[in-house]
């Protein structure tokens, strides 16, 4: 359904008449328009109108469909991209990621719990587990003394039988000793560790893109050197003690991450308001 078309602004008068919108009102109207387009597209995506991994119409077609400018469409698509609903590469139309595999960082969920919450069946296949001396980066992340050892696991993670991610996790000794006793096909390490009183309560995340190495290519069936979405994560327990240092590498298009930010939670904005 087309929205009301955008109209060119009338020439500005020397002063806006009482009750007129003025420039500020026009800005608000334009903002409301792209949000309406984003909301309509979001509903279409979540109801499956474009299918799994489908493509949205081109910007020009969407502008004509909704009776708005291309700039408004781009703003709406930027909202959907920040929500993890669509992605794009230069020269191609936006690809629908859908909502079934979008993970929010507003809450801390294990891969297993997140998969179940999305209606997927999680899987974990242990490829290797070794005990070795920690390197400098691992000692720093896990706050270990020089000469300490760590347990390192490499696992292939699946969603409903489909490979999506290679999980490489480094555990400090007290945690790794428990993990080393688990069956190789156990789905969730986190659940078992919780039963032993080891809780995962806080995490720092870093997201970037890396090239698949030979091990990634073998486990995921992707091309060596191809792009993978990497999430590096350090998780701590309620006392602030690190319990894992993990690096997860996802196949493109299999998952998306969303982050919610608020000005109200910004220390800088709080200080600004206090100074008013």
mmCIF file of C-alpha atoms in Angstrom:
data_model
loop_
_atom_site.group_PDB
_atom_site.id
_atom_site.type_symbol
_atom_site.label_atom_id
_atom_site.label_comp_id
_atom_site.label_asym_id
_atom_site.label_seq_id
_atom_site.Cartn_x
_atom_site.Cartn_y
_atom_site.Cartn_z
ATOM 1 C CA UNK A 1 0.000 0.000 0.000
ATOM 2 C CA UNK A 2 1.491 3.339 -1.069
ATOM 3 C CA UNK A 3 2.063 5.984 1.539
ATOM 4 C CA UNK A 4 1.219 9.597 0.981
ATOM 5 C CA UNK A 5 3.789 10.949 -1.546
ATOM 6 C CA UNK A 6 6.348 13.459 -0.423
ATOM 7 C CA UNK A 7 5.649 16.957 -1.699
ATOM 8 C CA UNK A 8 8.152 19.742 -2.310
ATOM 9 C CA UNK A 9 8.176 22.337 0.405
ATOM 10 C CA UNK A 10 6.537 25.631 -0.366
ATOM 11 C CA UNK A 11 8.800 28.701 -0.496
ATOM 12 C CA UNK A 12 9.572 29.842 3.026
ATOM 13 C CA UNK A 13 7.771 32.942 4.225
ATOM 14 C CA UNK A 14 9.459 35.597 6.290
ATOM 15 C CA UNK A 15 7.897 34.018 9.381
ATOM 16 C CA UNK A 16 5.764 30.901 9.700
ATOM 17 C CA UNK A 17 2.107 31.516 10.306
ATOM 18 C CA UNK A 18 0.696 30.511 13.658
ATOM 19 C CA UNK A 19 -0.024 26.807 13.738
ATOM 20 C CA UNK A 20 2.104 26.039 10.639
ATOM 21 C CA UNK A 21 4.644 23.236 10.776
ATOM 22 C CA UNK A 22 7.632 25.285 9.651
ATOM 23 C CA UNK A 23 11.021 23.683 8.863
ATOM 24 C CA UNK A 24 11.065 21.724 12.125
ATOM 25 C CA UNK A 25 7.631 20.302 11.380
ATOM 26 C CA UNK A 26 8.703 19.326 7.861
ATOM 27 C CA UNK A 27 11.716 17.502 9.316
ATOM 28 C CA UNK A 28 9.469 15.620 11.706
ATOM 29 C CA UNK A 29 7.118 14.669 8.865
ATOM 30 C CA UNK A 30 10.005 13.357 6.758
ATOM 31 C CA UNK A 31 11.277 11.376 9.749
ATOM 32 C CA UNK A 32 7.850 9.883 10.343
ATOM 33 C CA UNK A 33 7.637 8.905 6.665
ATOM 34 C CA UNK A 34 10.816 6.792 6.561
ATOM 35 C CA UNK A 35 9.813 5.143 9.826
ATOM 36 C CA UNK A 36 6.474 4.195 8.266
ATOM 37 C CA UNK A 37 8.266 2.680 5.279
ATOM 38 C CA UNK A 38 10.619 0.780 7.605
ATOM 39 C CA UNK A 39 7.693 -0.509 9.675
ATOM 40 C CA UNK A 40 5.837 -1.708 6.583
ATOM 41 C CA UNK A 41 8.906 -3.469 5.187
ATOM 42 C CA UNK A 42 9.665 -4.991 8.586
ATOM 43 C CA UNK A 43 6.179 -6.489 8.728
ATOM 44 C CA UNK A 44 6.525 -7.856 5.189
ATOM 45 C CA UNK A 45 9.873 -9.448 6.025
ATOM 46 C CA UNK A 46 8.733 -11.014 9.295
ATOM 47 C CA UNK A 47 5.605 -12.469 7.655
ATOM 48 C CA UNK A 48 7.738 -14.099 4.949
ATOM 49 C CA UNK A 49 6.665 -11.922 2.008
ATOM 50 C CA UNK A 50 10.190 -12.026 0.563
ATOM 51 C CA UNK A 51 11.072 -15.564 1.659
ATOM 52 C CA UNK A 52 14.243 -16.797 3.329
ATOM 53 C CA UNK A 53 17.349 -15.091 1.913
ATOM 54 C CA UNK A 54 15.133 -13.293 -0.612
ATOM 55 C CA UNK A 55 15.919 -9.915 -2.124
ATOM 56 C CA UNK A 56 14.065 -6.691 -1.606
ATOM 57 C CA UNK A 57 13.034 -4.690 -4.672
ATOM 58 C CA UNK A 58 15.494 -2.063 -5.898
ATOM 59 C CA UNK A 59 15.453 1.365 -4.229
ATOM 60 C CA UNK A 60 13.714 2.928 -7.230
ATOM 61 C CA UNK A 61 10.964 0.317 -7.185
ATOM 62 C CA UNK A 62 10.437 0.773 -3.450
ATOM 63 C CA UNK A 63 10.335 4.559 -3.849
ATOM 64 C CA UNK A 64 7.647 4.185 -6.524
ATOM 65 C CA UNK A 65 5.735 1.608 -4.469
ATOM 66 C CA UNK A 66 5.545 3.860 -1.413
ATOM 67 C CA UNK A 67 5.383 7.158 -3.268
ATOM 68 C CA UNK A 68 8.462 8.562 -1.549
ATOM 69 C CA UNK A 69 11.948 9.695 -2.519
ATOM 70 C CA UNK A 70 14.932 7.353 -2.783
ATOM 71 C CA UNK A 71 16.472 9.170 0.182
ATOM 72 C CA UNK A 72 13.517 8.175 2.332
ATOM 73 C CA UNK A 73 13.855 4.567 1.160
ATOM 74 C CA UNK A 74 17.573 4.582 2.013
ATOM 75 C CA UNK A 75 16.784 5.842 5.518
ATOM 76 C CA UNK A 76 14.197 3.087 5.973
ATOM 77 C CA UNK A 77 16.637 0.429 4.744
ATOM 78 C CA UNK A 78 19.292 1.737 7.130
ATOM 79 C CA UNK A 79 16.872 1.106 10.001
ATOM 80 C CA UNK A 80 16.258 -2.470 8.819
ATOM 81 C CA UNK A 81 19.983 -3.033 8.405
ATOM 82 C CA UNK A 82 20.690 -1.829 11.956
ATOM 83 C CA UNK A 83 17.962 -4.190 13.182
ATOM 84 C CA UNK A 84 19.696 -7.108 11.481
ATOM 85 C CA UNK A 85 16.799 -7.770 9.084
ATOM 86 C CA UNK A 86 18.618 -7.079 5.822
ATOM 87 C CA UNK A 87 22.155 -6.886 4.556
ATOM 88 C CA UNK A 88 23.707 -5.678 1.336
ATOM 89 C CA UNK A 89 26.879 -5.536 -0.697
ATOM 90 C CA UNK A 90 27.854 -2.816 -3.124
ATOM 91 C CA UNK A 91 26.090 -3.241 -6.458
ATOM 92 C CA UNK A 92 23.467 -5.696 -5.184
ATOM 93 C CA UNK A 93 19.956 -5.406 -3.795
ATOM 94 C CA UNK A 94 19.324 -5.835 -0.082
ATOM 95 C CA UNK A 95 19.232 -9.476 0.992
ATOM 96 C CA UNK A 96 16.685 -10.485 3.612
ATOM 97 C CA UNK A 97 18.211 -12.114 6.670
ATOM 98 C CA UNK A 98 14.846 -12.682 8.322
ATOM 99 C CA UNK A 99 14.296 -12.738 12.063
ATOM 100 C CA UNK A 100 14.829 -16.411 12.877
ATOM 101 C CA UNK A 101 18.586 -16.003 13.298
ATOM 102 C CA UNK A 102 19.026 -12.522 14.694
ATOM 103 C CA UNK A 103 20.764 -12.484 18.072
ATOM 104 C CA UNK A 104 20.477 -9.473 20.341
ATOM 105 C CA UNK A 105 23.399 -8.468 22.540
ATOM 106 C CA UNK A 106 20.975 -6.862 24.997
ATOM 107 C CA UNK A 107 20.921 -10.180 26.854
ATOM 108 C CA UNK A 108 23.543 -12.863 27.408
ATOM 109 C CA UNK A 109 22.437 -16.188 25.913
ATOM 110 C CA UNK A 110 24.443 -19.278 25.150
ATOM 111 C CA UNK A 111 24.389 -20.507 21.550
ATOM 112 C CA UNK A 112 22.149 -23.375 22.680
ATOM 113 C CA UNK A 113 19.576 -21.200 24.455
ATOM 114 C CA UNK A 114 19.555 -18.693 21.607
ATOM 115 C CA UNK A 115 18.969 -21.459 19.044
ATOM 116 C CA UNK A 116 16.090 -22.942 21.039
ATOM 117 C CA UNK A 117 14.522 -19.499 21.455
ATOM 118 C CA UNK A 118 14.522 -19.164 17.659
ATOM 119 C CA UNK A 119 12.891 -22.556 17.142
ATOM 120 C CA UNK A 120 16.132 -24.111 15.848
ATOM 121 C CA UNK A 121 17.775 -27.370 16.940
ATOM 122 C CA UNK A 122 21.339 -26.622 18.123
ATOM 123 C CA UNK A 123 24.202 -29.030 17.575
ATOM 124 C CA UNK A 124 27.813 -29.256 18.664
ATOM 125 C CA UNK A 125 30.506 -31.543 17.251
ATOM 126 C CA UNK A 126 33.876 -31.509 18.997
ATOM 127 C CA UNK A 127 36.754 -31.403 16.497
ATOM 128 C CA UNK A 128 39.646 -31.101 18.944
ATOM 129 C CA UNK A 129 40.470 -30.482 22.601
ATOM 130 C CA UNK A 130 44.024 -29.808 23.760
ATOM 131 C CA UNK A 131 45.711 -28.751 26.977
ATOM 132 C CA UNK A 132 48.732 -26.511 26.471
ATOM 133 C CA UNK A 133 50.607 -23.519 27.884
ATOM 134 C CA UNK A 134 48.665 -20.259 27.531
ATOM 135 C CA UNK A 135 50.095 -17.655 25.191
ATOM 136 C CA UNK A 136 50.445 -13.998 26.173
ATOM 137 C CA UNK A 137 47.048 -12.932 24.786
ATOM 138 C CA UNK A 138 45.262 -15.797 26.527
ATOM 139 C CA UNK A 139 46.956 -15.037 29.840
ATOM 140 C CA UNK A 140 45.872 -11.417 29.536
ATOM 141 C CA UNK A 141 42.268 -12.221 28.650
ATOM 142 C CA UNK A 142 41.876 -14.920 31.307
ATOM 143 C CA UNK A 143 44.064 -13.159 33.920
ATOM 144 C CA UNK A 144 46.431 -16.090 34.289
ATOM 145 C CA UNK A 145 49.909 -16.198 35.720
ATOM 146 C CA UNK A 146 52.949 -16.897 33.469
ATOM 147 C CA UNK A 147 53.354 -20.632 32.946
ATOM 148 C CA UNK A 148 49.629 -21.346 33.318
ATOM 149 C CA UNK A 149 47.968 -23.888 31.060
ATOM 150 C CA UNK A 150 44.649 -23.611 29.239
ATOM 151 C CA UNK A 151 42.194 -25.985 27.594
ATOM 152 C CA UNK A 152 41.343 -25.142 23.975
ATOM 153 C CA UNK A 153 38.327 -26.603 22.173
ATOM 154 C CA UNK A 154 37.351 -26.372 18.511
ATOM 155 C CA UNK A 155 33.725 -27.256 17.773
ATOM 156 C CA UNK A 156 31.468 -27.135 14.748
ATOM 157 C CA UNK A 157 28.105 -25.620 15.691
ATOM 158 C CA UNK A 158 24.981 -26.340 13.707
ATOM 159 C CA UNK A 159 21.413 -25.048 13.521
ATOM 160 C CA UNK A 160 18.882 -27.735 12.624
ATOM 161 C CA UNK A 161 21.674 -29.820 11.119
ATOM 162 C CA UNK A 162 23.172 -27.016 9.025
ATOM 163 C CA UNK A 163 26.764 -25.908 9.795
ATOM 164 C CA UNK A 164 26.841 -22.227 10.702
ATOM 165 C CA UNK A 165 29.833 -21.590 12.941
ATOM 166 C CA UNK A 166 33.228 -22.785 14.134
ATOM 167 C CA UNK A 167 33.625 -22.171 17.852
ATOM 168 C CA UNK A 168 37.114 -21.866 19.322
ATOM 169 C CA UNK A 169 37.099 -21.490 23.083
ATOM 170 C CA UNK A 170 39.960 -21.130 25.553
ATOM 171 C CA UNK A 171 39.151 -22.143 29.137
ATOM 172 C CA UNK A 172 41.163 -21.531 32.309
ATOM 173 C CA UNK A 173 42.214 -24.753 34.097
ATOM 174 C CA UNK A 174 39.370 -24.915 36.635
ATOM 175 C CA UNK A 175 36.809 -24.706 33.813
ATOM 176 C CA UNK A 176 38.713 -26.694 31.204
ATOM 177 C CA UNK A 177 39.113 -29.679 33.522
ATOM 178 C CA UNK A 178 35.318 -30.051 33.568
ATOM 179 C CA UNK A 179 34.923 -29.533 29.821
ATOM 180 C CA UNK A 180 37.571 -32.179 29.132
ATOM 181 C CA UNK A 181 35.357 -34.808 30.813
ATOM 182 C CA UNK A 182 32.318 -34.121 28.606
ATOM 183 C CA UNK A 183 31.165 -36.373 25.733
ATOM 184 C CA UNK A 184 32.352 -35.020 22.344
ATOM 185 C CA UNK A 185 28.793 -34.526 21.073
ATOM 186 C CA UNK A 186 27.412 -32.665 24.100
ATOM 187 C CA UNK A 187 25.323 -29.762 22.832
ATOM 188 C CA UNK A 188 25.924 -27.196 25.572
ATOM 189 C CA UNK A 189 29.056 -26.705 27.645
ATOM 190 C CA UNK A 190 27.424 -23.761 29.405
ATOM 191 C CA UNK A 191 24.620 -25.841 30.882
ATOM 192 C CA UNK A 192 26.979 -28.466 32.277
ATOM 193 C CA UNK A 193 29.281 -25.821 33.726
ATOM 194 C CA UNK A 194 26.324 -24.133 35.396
ATOM 195 C CA UNK A 195 25.558 -27.431 37.135
ATOM 196 C CA UNK A 196 29.102 -27.270 38.525
ATOM 197 C CA UNK A 197 28.533 -23.754 39.864
ATOM 198 C CA UNK A 198 30.363 -21.933 37.054
ATOM 199 C CA UNK A 199 28.100 -19.125 35.844
ATOM 200 C CA UNK A 200 28.410 -17.010 32.693
ATOM 201 C CA UNK A 201 27.008 -13.621 33.677
ATOM 202 C CA UNK A 202 28.824 -10.852 31.756
ATOM 203 C CA UNK A 203 30.522 -10.675 28.376
ATOM 204 C CA UNK A 204 32.430 -8.260 26.171
ATOM 205 C CA UNK A 205 31.935 -8.741 22.413
ATOM 206 C CA UNK A 206 34.014 -7.650 19.436
ATOM 207 C CA UNK A 207 32.651 -8.215 15.916
ATOM 208 C CA UNK A 208 34.672 -8.129 12.696
ATOM 209 C CA UNK A 209 35.307 -9.943 9.408
ATOM 210 C CA UNK A 210 38.138 -12.452 8.900
ATOM 211 C CA UNK A 211 39.264 -14.754 6.110
ATOM 212 C CA UNK A 212 38.476 -18.458 6.514
ATOM 213 C CA UNK A 213 41.542 -20.552 7.252
ATOM 214 C CA UNK A 214 42.061 -24.178 6.259
ATOM 215 C CA UNK A 215 40.354 -25.481 9.404
ATOM 216 C CA UNK A 216 37.345 -23.209 8.880
ATOM 217 C CA UNK A 217 37.045 -24.346 5.268
ATOM 218 C CA UNK A 218 37.191 -28.015 6.252
ATOM 219 C CA UNK A 219 34.557 -27.738 8.970
ATOM 220 C CA UNK A 220 32.170 -25.269 7.332
ATOM 221 C CA UNK A 221 32.587 -26.399 3.731
ATOM 222 C CA UNK A 222 33.410 -22.855 2.652
ATOM 223 C CA UNK A 223 36.182 -21.497 0.453
ATOM 224 C CA UNK A 224 39.536 -20.921 2.126
ATOM 225 C CA UNK A 225 40.112 -17.178 2.246
ATOM 226 C CA UNK A 226 36.392 -16.453 2.028
ATOM 227 C CA UNK A 227 34.853 -13.944 4.474
ATOM 228 C CA UNK A 228 33.511 -15.087 7.842
ATOM 229 C CA UNK A 229 31.760 -13.050 10.535
ATOM 230 C CA UNK A 230 33.854 -13.284 13.703
ATOM 231 C CA UNK A 231 32.657 -12.678 17.236
ATOM 232 C CA UNK A 232 35.331 -12.527 19.917
ATOM 233 C CA UNK A 233 33.977 -12.806 23.420
ATOM 234 C CA UNK A 234 35.345 -12.798 26.953
ATOM 235 C CA UNK A 235 32.869 -13.997 29.551
ATOM 236 C CA UNK A 236 33.126 -13.551 33.300
ATOM 237 C CA UNK A 237 31.325 -14.976 36.327
ATOM 238 C CA UNK A 238 29.490 -12.952 39.026
ATOM 239 C CA UNK A 239 32.809 -12.119 40.714
ATOM 240 C CA UNK A 240 34.273 -10.738 37.472
ATOM 241 C CA UNK A 241 36.620 -13.698 37.023
ATOM 242 C CA UNK A 242 37.051 -14.752 33.355
ATOM 243 C CA UNK A 243 35.614 -18.199 32.556
ATOM 244 C CA UNK A 244 36.166 -18.284 28.789
ATOM 245 C CA UNK A 245 37.864 -16.477 25.914
ATOM 246 C CA UNK A 246 36.082 -17.461 22.715
ATOM 247 C CA UNK A 247 36.283 -16.797 19.004
ATOM 248 C CA UNK A 248 33.249 -17.810 16.931
ATOM 249 C CA UNK A 249 33.368 -17.679 13.119
ATOM 250 C CA UNK A 250 30.016 -17.658 11.290
ATOM 251 C CA UNK A 251 29.226 -18.302 7.648
ATOM 252 C CA UNK A 252 27.890 -15.116 5.994
ATOM 253 C CA UNK A 253 24.110 -14.875 5.896
ATOM 254 C CA UNK A 254 23.501 -17.474 8.615
ATOM 255 C CA UNK A 255 23.153 -15.098 11.575
ATOM 256 C CA UNK A 256 22.926 -11.399 12.348
ATOM 257 C CA UNK A 257 23.564 -9.510 15.566
ATOM 258 C CA UNK A 258 21.525 -6.585 16.849
ATOM 259 C CA UNK A 259 22.518 -3.999 19.446
ATOM 260 C CA UNK A 260 20.231 -1.543 21.237
ATOM 261 C CA UNK A 261 21.663 1.787 22.351
ATOM 262 C CA UNK A 262 19.999 4.516 24.353
ATOM 263 C CA UNK A 263 21.003 8.101 25.007
ATOM 264 C CA UNK A 264 19.460 7.712 28.449
ATOM 265 C CA UNK A 265 22.149 5.194 29.433
ATOM 266 C CA UNK A 266 25.052 7.302 28.188
ATOM 267 C CA UNK A 267 27.257 8.687 30.950
ATOM 268 C CA UNK A 268 28.039 11.675 28.730
ATOM 269 C CA UNK A 269 24.355 12.497 28.239
ATOM 270 C CA UNK A 270 23.694 12.134 31.975
ATOM 271 C CA UNK A 271 26.463 14.598 32.767
ATOM 272 C CA UNK A 272 25.066 16.981 30.144
ATOM 273 C CA UNK A 273 21.596 16.857 31.681
ATOM 274 C CA UNK A 274 23.010 17.363 35.161
ATOM 275 C CA UNK A 275 24.764 20.488 33.918
ATOM 276 C CA UNK A 276 21.575 21.997 32.472
#
